[in-house]
Short mmCIF file of C-alpha atoms and ligand atoms in Angstrom, two decimals:
data_model
loop_
_atom_site.label_atom_id
_atom_site.label_comp_id
_atom_site.label_asym_id
_atom_site.label_seq_id
_atom_site.Cartn_x
_atom_site.Cartn_y
_atom_site.Cartn_z
CA MET A 7 23.09 2.30 13.89
CA GLU A 8 21.76 3.69 17.14
CA THR A 9 20.69 1.15 19.75
CA ARG A 10 17.19 2.63 19.96
CA HIS A 11 16.69 2.00 16.23
CA ARG A 12 17.91 -1.59 16.55
CA GLU A 13 15.61 -2.16 19.53
CA LEU A 14 12.68 -0.65 17.71
CA LEU A 15 13.16 -2.91 14.70
CA ASP A 16 13.54 -5.98 16.94
CA SER A 17 10.36 -5.11 18.81
CA MET A 18 8.47 -4.71 15.52
CA ARG A 19 9.63 -8.17 14.49
CA GLU A 20 8.06 -9.38 17.74
CA GLY A 21 4.72 -7.82 16.79
CA GLY A 22 5.11 -4.52 18.60
CA VAL A 23 4.40 -1.18 17.06
CA ALA A 24 6.24 2.03 17.84
CA PRO A 25 4.96 5.47 18.77
CA HIS A 26 4.81 7.90 15.84
CA GLY A 27 7.84 9.93 16.98
CA ASP A 28 10.10 6.86 17.23
CA LEU A 29 9.01 5.62 13.81
CA ARG A 30 9.54 9.04 12.29
CA ARG A 31 13.09 9.23 13.64
CA LEU A 32 13.82 5.69 12.45
CA ILE A 33 12.59 6.48 8.94
CA ALA A 34 14.45 9.80 8.81
CA ASP A 35 17.71 8.13 9.84
CA ALA A 36 17.24 5.07 7.61
CA ALA A 37 17.30 7.27 4.53
CA GLY A 38 21.04 7.83 5.05
CA ASP A 39 22.03 4.67 6.91
CA ALA A 40 22.46 1.41 5.00
CA ASP A 41 22.92 -0.55 8.26
CA ILE A 42 19.42 0.29 9.43
CA ARG A 43 17.99 -0.61 6.04
CA GLU A 44 19.84 -3.92 5.88
CA ARG A 45 18.79 -4.82 9.40
CA ALA A 46 15.15 -4.10 8.52
CA ALA A 47 15.39 -6.10 5.28
CA GLY A 48 16.91 -9.06 7.13
CA LEU A 49 14.13 -9.10 9.72
CA ALA A 50 11.46 -8.64 7.03
CA ARG A 51 12.93 -11.47 4.96
CA GLU A 52 12.93 -13.71 8.01
CA ALA A 53 9.29 -12.79 8.77
CA THR A 54 8.27 -13.52 5.16
CA LEU A 55 10.05 -16.88 5.04
CA ALA A 56 8.48 -17.86 8.38
CA VAL A 57 4.95 -17.39 7.00
CA PHE A 58 5.29 -18.15 3.29
CA GLY A 59 8.46 -20.17 2.91
CA ASP A 60 10.09 -19.69 -0.49
CA ALA A 61 6.77 -19.26 -2.37
CA VAL A 62 6.16 -16.17 -4.48
CA PHE A 63 2.62 -15.62 -5.76
CA ILE A 64 1.96 -14.25 -9.22
CA ARG A 65 -1.00 -12.17 -10.39
CA GLY A 66 -1.83 -11.41 -14.01
CA LEU A 67 -2.49 -7.69 -14.35
CA ILE A 68 -5.05 -6.64 -16.95
CA GLU A 69 -5.16 -2.88 -17.56
CA CYS A 70 -8.78 -2.51 -18.63
CA SER A 71 -9.07 1.22 -19.28
CA ASN A 72 -6.95 4.36 -19.12
CA HIS A 73 -9.96 6.68 -19.02
CA CYS A 74 -10.31 8.39 -15.67
CA ARG A 75 -12.65 10.99 -14.25
CA ASN A 76 -10.21 11.86 -11.47
CA ASP A 77 -7.33 14.28 -11.56
CA CYS A 78 -4.80 12.90 -9.07
CA LEU A 79 -1.85 15.23 -9.53
CA TYR A 80 0.76 12.45 -9.79
CA CYS A 81 -0.90 10.17 -12.34
CA GLY A 82 -0.54 10.11 -16.11
CA LEU A 83 -4.11 8.83 -16.52
CA ARG A 84 -5.58 11.94 -14.85
CA ALA A 85 -8.53 13.48 -16.67
CA GLY A 86 -6.54 16.67 -17.26
CA ASN A 87 -3.91 14.89 -19.35
CA SER A 88 -5.21 15.67 -22.84
CA ARG A 89 -2.12 14.17 -24.51
CA LEU A 90 -2.91 10.60 -23.52
CA ASP A 91 -4.27 8.29 -26.18
CA ARG A 92 -7.26 6.69 -24.41
CA TYR A 93 -8.51 3.11 -24.77
CA ARG A 94 -10.70 0.59 -23.04
CA LEU A 95 -10.81 -3.17 -23.39
CA ASP A 96 -14.07 -4.90 -24.15
CA PRO A 97 -15.30 -7.85 -22.07
CA GLU A 98 -14.22 -10.39 -24.68
CA GLU A 99 -10.67 -9.03 -24.69
CA ILE A 100 -10.53 -9.17 -20.89
CA LEU A 101 -11.77 -12.74 -20.88
CA ALA A 102 -9.24 -13.68 -23.57
CA CYS A 103 -6.44 -12.23 -21.40
CA CYS A 104 -7.61 -14.43 -18.53
CA GLY A 105 -7.62 -17.50 -20.79
CA ALA A 106 -4.08 -16.78 -21.94
CA GLY A 107 -3.02 -16.13 -18.34
CA TYR A 108 -4.58 -19.35 -17.11
CA ALA A 109 -2.56 -21.33 -19.63
CA LEU A 110 0.60 -19.63 -18.35
CA GLY A 111 -0.15 -20.63 -14.74
CA PHE A 112 -1.89 -17.54 -13.35
CA ARG A 113 -4.65 -18.24 -10.82
CA THR A 114 -5.37 -14.61 -9.90
CA PHE A 115 -6.42 -11.94 -12.36
CA VAL A 116 -6.16 -8.31 -11.36
CA LEU A 117 -8.44 -6.06 -13.39
CA GLN A 118 -7.34 -2.46 -13.02
CA GLY A 119 -8.34 0.82 -14.57
CA GLY A 120 -8.96 4.50 -14.11
CA GLU A 121 -12.29 5.61 -12.67
CA ASP A 122 -13.98 5.16 -16.04
CA GLY A 123 -17.73 5.77 -16.06
CA PHE A 124 -18.11 3.17 -18.79
CA PHE A 125 -17.29 0.42 -16.28
CA THR A 126 -20.52 0.72 -14.29
CA ASP A 127 -21.12 -1.66 -11.39
CA GLU A 128 -23.40 -3.63 -13.68
CA ARG A 129 -20.87 -4.00 -16.51
CA LEU A 130 -18.02 -4.78 -14.17
CA ALA A 131 -20.10 -7.32 -12.22
CA ALA A 132 -20.96 -9.09 -15.48
CA ILE A 133 -17.27 -9.27 -16.41
CA VAL A 134 -16.34 -10.62 -12.98
CA ALA A 135 -19.08 -13.25 -13.18
CA SER A 136 -17.95 -14.37 -16.62
CA ILE A 137 -14.34 -14.77 -15.43
CA ARG A 138 -15.42 -16.73 -12.36
CA ALA A 139 -17.59 -18.97 -14.59
CA ALA A 140 -14.76 -19.62 -17.05
CA HIS A 141 -12.10 -20.09 -14.34
CA PRO A 142 -13.77 -21.23 -11.12
CA ASP A 143 -10.42 -22.03 -9.52
CA CYS A 144 -9.13 -18.48 -9.95
CA ALA A 145 -9.39 -15.35 -7.82
CA VAL A 146 -10.50 -12.03 -9.27
CA THR A 147 -9.02 -8.83 -7.87
CA LEU A 148 -10.42 -5.45 -8.86
CA SER A 149 -8.79 -2.03 -8.75
CA PHE A 150 -11.09 0.65 -10.16
CA GLY A 151 -10.90 3.28 -7.45
CA GLU A 152 -13.59 4.65 -5.18
CA ARG A 153 -17.14 3.33 -5.61
CA SER A 154 -20.32 3.29 -3.55
CA PRO A 155 -20.83 0.65 -0.83
CA GLU A 156 -23.67 -0.75 -2.96
CA GLY A 157 -21.35 -0.93 -5.95
CA TYR A 158 -18.69 -2.77 -3.99
CA ALA A 159 -21.35 -5.13 -2.61
CA ARG A 160 -22.56 -5.90 -6.11
CA LEU A 161 -19.03 -6.69 -7.29
CA ARG A 162 -18.51 -8.92 -4.27
CA ARG A 163 -21.74 -10.80 -5.02
CA ALA A 164 -20.61 -11.25 -8.62
CA GLY A 165 -17.60 -13.13 -7.28
CA ALA A 166 -14.79 -10.60 -6.87
CA ASP A 167 -12.49 -11.77 -4.07
CA ARG A 168 -10.12 -8.87 -3.58
CA TYR A 169 -9.89 -5.11 -4.14
CA LEU A 170 -6.85 -2.85 -4.36
CA LEU A 171 -7.25 0.77 -3.33
CA ARG A 172 -4.10 2.42 -2.06
CA HIS A 173 -4.62 5.04 0.62
CA GLU A 174 -1.70 6.94 -1.08
CA THR A 175 -0.76 8.80 2.13
CA ALA A 176 -2.13 8.56 5.66
CA ASP A 177 -1.74 12.28 6.30
CA ALA A 178 -4.90 14.21 5.41
CA GLU A 179 -3.05 17.43 4.55
CA HIS A 180 -0.55 15.58 2.40
CA TYR A 181 -3.43 13.75 0.72
CA ALA A 182 -5.02 17.10 -0.11
CA ARG A 183 -1.81 18.26 -1.82
CA LEU A 184 -1.69 15.18 -4.05
CA HIS A 185 -5.32 15.30 -5.11
CA PRO A 186 -7.77 17.85 -6.46
CA GLU A 187 -10.36 19.40 -4.22
CA GLY A 188 -13.14 16.98 -3.45
CA MET A 189 -10.92 13.94 -2.99
CA THR A 190 -10.25 13.25 0.69
CA LEU A 191 -8.37 10.76 2.81
CA ALA A 192 -11.54 10.28 4.88
CA SER A 193 -13.46 9.14 1.82
CA ARG A 194 -10.63 6.78 0.80
CA ILE A 195 -10.51 5.21 4.26
CA GLY A 196 -14.30 4.92 4.23
CA CYS A 197 -14.01 2.88 1.02
CA LEU A 198 -11.32 0.66 2.54
CA ARG A 199 -13.55 -0.02 5.52
CA ASP A 200 -16.52 -0.78 3.25
CA LEU A 201 -14.39 -3.25 1.31
CA LYS A 202 -13.22 -5.01 4.48
CA ARG A 203 -16.76 -5.17 5.86
CA LEU A 204 -17.95 -6.79 2.62
CA GLY A 205 -15.35 -9.52 2.98
CA PHE A 206 -12.96 -8.44 0.24
CA GLN A 207 -9.31 -9.20 0.81
CA THR A 208 -8.43 -5.53 0.76
CA GLY A 209 -5.26 -3.84 -0.41
CA ALA A 210 -4.13 -0.41 0.79
CA GLY A 211 -0.71 1.12 0.15
CA PHE A 212 1.23 4.22 -0.74
CA MET A 213 3.91 5.72 -2.96
CA VAL A 214 7.33 6.51 -1.51
CA GLY A 215 8.81 9.86 -2.51
CA SER A 216 5.63 11.58 -3.59
CA PRO A 217 5.91 15.37 -3.51
CA PHE A 218 5.53 16.90 0.00
CA GLN A 219 6.06 13.51 1.69
CA SER A 220 8.13 13.44 4.90
CA ALA A 221 9.38 10.93 7.45
CA ALA A 222 6.36 12.01 9.53
CA THR A 223 3.83 11.16 6.81
CA LEU A 224 5.60 7.84 6.19
CA ALA A 225 5.39 7.02 9.91
CA SER A 226 1.66 7.71 9.67
CA ASP A 227 1.47 5.30 6.72
CA VAL A 228 2.97 2.51 8.80
CA LEU A 229 0.61 3.22 11.70
CA LEU A 230 -2.44 3.39 9.45
CA LEU A 231 -1.58 0.01 7.93
CA HIS A 232 -1.12 -1.43 11.40
CA ALA A 233 -4.53 -0.11 12.46
CA LEU A 234 -6.34 -1.11 9.28
CA GLN A 235 -4.74 -4.57 8.91
CA PRO A 236 -5.29 -4.83 5.16
CA GLU A 237 -4.68 -8.24 3.61
CA MET A 238 -2.50 -6.63 0.91
CA ALA A 239 -0.41 -3.49 0.61
CA GLY A 240 1.13 -1.98 -2.53
CA ILE A 241 4.27 0.09 -1.94
CA GLY A 242 6.27 1.56 -4.79
CA PRO A 243 8.32 4.62 -5.59
CA PHE A 244 6.63 7.73 -6.96
CA LEU A 245 7.79 8.13 -10.56
CA PRO A 246 7.05 11.36 -12.43
CA HIS A 247 4.93 11.55 -15.55
CA GLY A 248 5.87 14.48 -17.79
CA ASP A 249 2.28 15.45 -18.59
CA THR A 250 1.22 15.96 -14.97
CA PRO A 251 1.71 18.85 -12.53
CA PHE A 252 4.40 16.76 -10.79
CA GLY A 253 6.23 16.02 -14.03
CA GLY A 254 9.34 17.91 -12.90
CA CYS A 255 9.51 16.32 -9.43
CA PRO A 256 12.30 13.86 -8.60
CA PRO A 257 11.46 10.14 -8.43
CA GLY A 258 11.12 8.37 -5.10
CA ASP A 259 14.27 6.82 -3.66
CA VAL A 260 14.49 3.08 -4.26
CA ASP A 261 16.38 2.30 -1.04
CA LEU A 262 13.83 4.18 1.04
CA THR A 263 11.03 2.36 -0.80
CA LEU A 264 12.62 -0.98 0.06
CA PHE A 265 13.00 0.10 3.67
CA MET A 266 9.32 1.06 3.88
CA LEU A 267 8.40 -2.30 2.36
CA SER A 268 10.42 -3.99 5.13
CA LEU A 269 8.70 -1.97 7.86
CA VAL A 270 5.30 -2.83 6.42
CA ARG A 271 6.24 -6.51 6.35
CA LEU A 272 7.10 -6.30 10.04
CA VAL A 273 3.71 -4.80 10.94
CA LEU A 274 1.75 -7.04 8.53
CA PRO A 275 3.52 -10.43 8.69
CA HIS A 276 0.72 -12.31 6.87
CA ALA A 277 0.04 -9.72 4.18
CA LEU A 278 0.47 -10.17 0.45
CA LEU A 279 2.98 -7.50 -0.57
CA PRO A 280 3.91 -7.05 -4.22
CA ALA A 281 7.32 -6.12 -5.51
CA THR A 282 5.67 -3.45 -7.67
CA THR A 283 6.11 -2.62 -11.33
CA ALA A 284 7.24 0.86 -10.27
CA LEU A 285 10.05 -0.72 -8.27
CA GLY A 286 11.06 -2.82 -11.29
CA THR A 287 10.91 0.30 -13.46
CA ALA A 288 13.01 2.39 -11.07
CA ARG A 289 15.78 -0.18 -10.86
CA GLU A 290 16.69 -3.13 -13.07
CA ASP A 291 16.80 -5.53 -10.11
CA GLY A 292 13.94 -3.77 -8.31
CA ARG A 293 11.66 -6.79 -8.19
CA GLU A 294 14.32 -9.05 -6.71
CA ARG A 295 15.31 -6.37 -4.22
CA GLY A 296 11.64 -6.02 -3.30
CA ILE A 297 11.33 -9.75 -2.65
CA LEU A 298 14.51 -9.68 -0.58
CA SER A 299 13.08 -6.79 1.47
CA GLY A 300 9.82 -8.54 2.41
CA ALA A 301 7.60 -8.72 -0.69
CA ASN A 302 6.06 -12.04 -1.73
CA VAL A 303 3.98 -11.22 -4.82
CA VAL A 304 4.76 -10.15 -8.38
CA MET A 305 2.20 -8.89 -10.86
CA PRO A 306 3.31 -9.41 -14.47
CA ASN A 307 1.44 -7.60 -17.19
CA LEU A 308 -1.22 -9.64 -19.02
CA SER A 309 -2.75 -6.74 -20.94
CA PRO A 310 -3.04 -6.86 -24.73
CA ALA A 311 -0.26 -5.07 -26.60
CA ARG A 312 -2.51 -2.15 -27.54
CA ALA A 313 -3.06 -1.34 -23.86
CA ARG A 314 0.41 -1.71 -22.40
CA SER A 315 2.15 1.42 -23.62
CA ARG A 316 -0.97 3.54 -23.17
CA TYR A 317 -1.55 2.62 -19.51
CA ALA A 318 0.97 5.27 -18.57
CA LEU A 319 0.69 5.96 -14.85
CA TYR A 320 4.26 7.32 -14.97
CA ASP A 321 7.02 7.68 -17.56
CA GLY A 322 8.98 4.62 -18.64
CA LYS A 323 6.62 2.08 -17.06
CA LEU A 324 7.95 -1.41 -17.68
CA HIS A 325 5.82 -3.77 -19.67
CA GLU A 326 8.38 -5.93 -21.36
CA GLY A 327 10.98 -8.47 -20.29
CA PRO A 328 10.20 -10.21 -17.00
CA GLU A 329 7.37 -7.72 -16.48
CA ALA A 330 5.40 -9.32 -19.34
CA ALA A 331 3.26 -12.30 -18.41
CA GLU A 332 4.36 -14.18 -21.52
CA ASN A 333 7.93 -14.10 -20.22
CA LEU A 334 7.04 -15.85 -17.01
CA SER A 335 9.90 -18.28 -17.40
CA ALA A 336 12.40 -15.39 -17.29
CA LEU A 337 10.79 -14.14 -14.10
CA ARG A 338 10.82 -17.64 -12.67
CA ASP A 339 14.57 -17.88 -13.38
CA ARG A 340 15.31 -14.53 -11.82
CA LEU A 341 13.42 -15.44 -8.66
CA ALA A 342 15.02 -18.90 -8.55
CA ALA A 343 18.39 -17.14 -8.60
CA ILE A 344 17.46 -15.52 -5.25
CA GLY A 345 16.07 -18.76 -3.82
CA ARG A 346 12.37 -18.19 -4.47
CA ARG A 347 9.82 -20.32 -6.25
CA VAL A 348 6.93 -19.04 -8.37
CA VAL A 349 3.86 -21.09 -7.45
CA VAL A 350 0.68 -21.88 -9.39
CA ASP A 351 -1.81 -20.93 -6.70
CA ARG A 352 -4.54 -18.35 -6.00
CA GLY A 353 -2.34 -17.09 -3.18
CA ASP A 354 -5.12 -16.10 -0.81
CA TYR A 355 -4.55 -14.32 2.49
CA ARG A 356 -4.23 -16.92 5.20
CA GLY A 357 -3.90 -14.78 8.30
CA ARG A 358 -6.82 -13.89 10.51
CA SER A 359 -8.89 -11.20 8.79
CA GLU A 360 -10.02 -8.53 11.17
CA ASN A 361 -12.79 -6.18 10.27
CA ARG A 362 -11.53 -2.98 11.83
N1 SAH B 421 -7.63 4.22 -10.62
C1 SAH B 421 -7.28 3.21 -9.68
C2 SAH B 421 -6.26 2.24 -10.20
C3 SAH B 421 -5.18 2.75 -11.11
S1 SAH B 421 -3.94 3.75 -10.37
C4 SAH B 421 -6.81 3.83 -8.40
O1 SAH B 421 -6.43 4.99 -8.40
O2 SAH B 421 -6.84 3.12 -7.38
C5 SAH B 421 -3.10 2.55 -9.39
C6 SAH B 421 -2.00 3.10 -8.51
O3 SAH B 421 -0.95 3.60 -9.32
C7 SAH B 421 -2.37 4.28 -7.64
O4 SAH B 421 -2.95 3.83 -6.44
C8 SAH B 421 -1.04 4.99 -7.42
O5 SAH B 421 -0.50 4.70 -6.13
C9 SAH B 421 -0.15 4.42 -8.52
N2 SAH B 421 0.41 5.52 -9.31
C10 SAH B 421 -0.27 6.44 -10.02
N3 SAH B 421 0.58 7.36 -10.54
C11 SAH B 421 1.82 7.02 -10.12
C12 SAH B 421 3.12 7.59 -10.28
N4 SAH B 421 3.29 8.70 -10.97
N5 SAH B 421 4.17 6.95 -9.72
C13 SAH B 421 3.99 5.81 -9.02
N6 SAH B 421 2.79 5.24 -8.81
C14 SAH B 421 1.72 5.83 -9.34
FE1 SF4 B 422 -7.36 7.98 -11.97
FE2 SF4 B 422 -6.27 6.13 -10.32
FE3 SF4 B 422 -4.75 7.78 -11.80
FE4 SF4 B 422 -6.13 8.81 -9.76
S1 SF4 B 422 -4.46 7.28 -9.62
S2 SF4 B 422 -5.97 9.70 -11.84
S3 SF4 B 422 -7.99 7.54 -9.85
S4 SF4 B 422 -6.11 6.20 -12.57
#
């Protein structure tokens, strides 16, 4: 490993951030250099343990709808995928999932779905309020894409605590190649700023290995996260879905994904970073590797059986084994084997939230 790379990583561990060119070179070289990646993982692990100790937070993921008005080129739920069998959960089913999750020890519920016009601000706010009433000691996280500032405000008033909206890529031209005309990075960042202003714990994030990505766009991702200071960041490999325009593209590299997770941990030491389902899908020990590279959250699937196989963001998405909420004890054992402890806790962000 070159000295400049080692020095750069050490300075990031100390809270520094590198110029774009240095980061780009580091990322480009890390792809083929296990020493750099291991060094980054070690520093990220140390940073995570310093803030969170051995605790790993769990979130119960409820996939509420696979209808979507958008046409993101990478995603199996895109409107243009006519082969997908569509479904949506009704409020009673969602509430029942939360009840089952509560009994298992979940204290955060993540409601996610495509941009489905059925889930108006009003309907979604009513669902959030009913969950908060039934489980006042739990946090509700939403992930339903881009909405108006008024819509977000309404959801916040109804009691939603957090919102996940990945920026997908911090490079505007790259963003335009992953999305249909009309979807822009500027609009996405506007939403993220609205969410922060409204007091949501806000999650950004990106895929690693999406088509047209480069070390330069990944360096921009790190710098955007540093500037935005989101409370959460989701980072997982791009995985192709056969019924999308990117169906023939190669999957993202797992080692590079883990390296990016480590870099993000260094720039966001207090953030809640999941070892994503995509990581667990790409490699059998993906979740554990994610935790050992700086993640501190896992999001098992709490959706009803009829939803799980149909919420097909990409091919082969895991929804069984340790990925299933009902197998929490298996997940607990696997994390115990790497020295981590699954805790029954809302797992809120405890750093200083800055509204940038
Ligand atoms: N509609 C919402 C939530 C569902 S999609 C939204 O877009 O925010 C949630 C995330 O899944 C997206 O942010 C994207 O990063 C990820 N995703 C979609 N398709 C994927 C694929 N083919 N491989 C890996 N991740 C994917
Ligand atoms: Fe819809 Fe989200 Fe998939 Fe885009 S990524 S098509 S918004 S579900």
